[in-house]
Amino acid sequence: MSPRRNRPKDAGPSGTSAEADPSDRYGGWQSTESWRGEEWSVRHVAGASAQGKTYRCPGCDQLIPSGVPHVVAWPEHSGVDERRHWHKACWNAKDRRTSRVQRSRNAPRF
C-alpha cells in the first residue's frame, strides 16, 4: 500500500500550488492606492474568510461583524502591524471625512 498524498501533485514544499496567488487566500484581490502622500496596499477580503473574527473600522469606529466583506489597508513601507480593517464604504469615503472620530479619554484605541 502506498502512502496517502495530502498535497496536489504540482504543490511546492509548503503545500501551496506554484500558481497560487497569495492575495487569493482571502477571497479577494490586492491593489495599490495613493492616500495622504503614501502608497497603500489594499486587499479586499471576502466575508467567508472573515468568519469568527471581528474588527474595528478606523473610519467610523464601529465593529465589522464576523463574515462581512471588507478592506484591509496598510502603508507599503510598513509591516503587518500597521494593517487596518475598514468597511468598504468607509475606505471609499476616507477623503470626504472632515474630522477624525473623537474618543473619550478611557476608551480603547483600535
Short mmCIF file of C-alpha atoms in Angstrom, two decimals:
data_model
loop_
_atom_site.label_atom_id
_atom_site.label_comp_id
_atom_site.label_asym_id
_atom_site.label_seq_id
_atom_site.Cartn_x
_atom_site.Cartn_y
_atom_site.Cartn_z
CA MET A 1 0.00 0.00 0.00
CA SER A 2 1.39 3.41 -0.93
CA PRO A 3 1.19 6.42 1.42
CA ARG A 4 -1.65 8.88 1.02
CA ARG A 5 -0.90 12.15 -0.80
CA ASN A 6 -2.05 15.18 1.17
CA ARG A 7 -0.84 17.73 -1.37
CA PRO A 8 -1.66 18.30 -5.03
CA LYS A 9 0.94 16.91 -7.43
CA ASP A 10 2.10 20.38 -8.54
CA ALA A 11 2.45 21.72 -4.99
CA GLY A 12 5.73 23.01 -3.68
CA PRO A 13 7.29 22.01 -0.36
CA SER A 14 4.96 24.30 1.61
CA GLY A 15 1.85 22.59 0.28
CA THR A 16 0.64 25.50 -1.84
CA SER A 17 0.37 25.36 -5.58
CA ALA A 18 3.09 27.11 -7.57
CA GLU A 19 0.48 29.10 -9.47
CA ALA A 20 -1.46 30.14 -6.37
CA ASP A 21 -1.78 33.90 -5.84
CA PRO A 22 -1.29 34.86 -2.15
CA SER A 23 -3.96 37.58 -2.44
CA ASP A 24 -6.45 34.86 -3.42
CA ARG A 25 -6.01 33.30 0.02
CA TYR A 26 -8.59 35.69 1.50
CA GLY A 27 -11.00 35.52 -1.42
CA GLY A 28 -10.22 38.95 -2.82
CA TRP A 29 -7.70 40.91 -4.80
CA GLN A 30 -4.90 43.26 -3.83
CA SER A 31 -4.05 46.64 -5.32
CA THR A 32 -2.01 49.75 -4.55
CA GLU A 33 -3.56 53.17 -3.94
CA SER A 34 -2.18 56.60 -3.05
CA TRP A 35 -3.57 58.27 0.07
CA ARG A 36 -2.11 61.11 2.17
CA GLY A 37 1.03 61.15 0.06
CA GLU A 38 1.79 57.47 0.68
CA GLU A 39 1.34 54.29 -1.29
CA TRP A 40 -1.08 51.89 0.44
CA SER A 41 -1.58 48.20 -0.19
CA VAL A 42 -5.30 47.47 -0.25
CA ARG A 43 -6.69 43.94 -0.06
CA HIS A 44 -10.38 43.17 -0.50
CA VAL A 45 -11.43 40.39 1.87
CA ALA A 46 -14.41 38.13 1.20
CA GLY A 47 -16.82 37.62 4.07
CA ALA A 48 -16.35 33.84 4.15
CA SER A 49 -12.67 34.18 5.07
CA ALA A 50 -13.51 36.52 7.97
CA GLN A 51 -15.70 34.02 9.86
CA GLY A 52 -15.29 34.15 13.63
CA LYS A 53 -13.39 37.45 13.64
CA THR A 54 -14.49 41.00 14.37
CA TYR A 55 -12.52 44.15 13.65
CA ARG A 56 -12.97 47.85 14.43
CA CYS A 57 -13.10 50.14 11.40
CA PRO A 58 -10.86 53.23 11.82
CA GLY A 59 -13.13 55.23 9.51
CA CYS A 60 -16.34 55.04 11.55
CA ASP A 61 -15.09 53.45 14.80
CA GLN A 62 -17.75 50.72 14.50
CA LEU A 63 -17.26 46.96 14.61
CA ILE A 64 -17.04 44.96 11.40
CA PRO A 65 -19.03 41.83 12.26
CA SER A 66 -17.86 38.33 11.53
CA GLY A 67 -18.42 37.22 7.93
CA VAL A 68 -18.81 40.71 6.43
CA PRO A 69 -16.72 41.54 3.32
CA HIS A 70 -14.32 44.41 4.00
CA VAL A 71 -11.00 46.01 3.04
CA VAL A 72 -7.60 45.61 4.70
CA ALA A 73 -5.20 48.51 4.06
CA TRP A 74 -1.68 49.32 5.22
CA PRO A 75 1.15 51.64 4.12
CA GLU A 76 3.52 49.82 1.77
CA HIS A 77 6.65 50.83 3.69
CA SER A 78 5.36 49.40 6.98
CA GLY A 79 4.87 45.88 8.20
CA VAL A 80 2.00 43.68 9.23
CA ASP A 81 1.40 45.62 12.45
CA GLU A 82 0.04 48.62 10.52
CA ARG A 83 -2.80 46.72 8.80
CA ARG A 84 -6.26 48.14 9.43
CA HIS A 85 -9.60 46.61 8.55
CA TRP A 86 -12.10 49.07 7.00
CA HIS A 87 -15.69 48.83 5.83
CA LYS A 88 -15.63 49.14 2.04
CA ALA A 89 -17.79 52.28 2.17
CA CYS A 90 -15.55 53.87 4.83
CA TRP A 91 -12.42 53.18 2.78
CA ASN A 92 -14.05 54.70 -0.31
CA ALA A 93 -15.14 57.79 1.69
CA LYS A 94 -11.86 58.32 3.57
CA ASP A 95 -11.10 61.55 1.70
CA ARG A 96 -14.56 63.02 2.29
CA ARG A 97 -14.45 62.68 6.06
CA THR A 98 -13.96 66.06 7.73
CA SER A 99 -12.65 65.14 11.17
CA ARG A 100 -11.35 62.13 12.99
CA VAL A 101 -13.58 60.29 15.42
CA GLN A 102 -13.04 61.63 18.94
CA ARG A 103 -12.91 59.02 21.69
CA SER A 104 -13.31 59.57 25.36
CA ARG A 105 -10.19 59.53 27.49
CA ASN A 106 -10.71 55.98 28.77
CA ALA A 107 -11.95 54.42 25.53
CA PRO A 108 -9.76 51.73 23.97
CA ARG A 109 -7.88 52.61 20.79
CA PHE A 110 -8.18 50.09 17.98
#
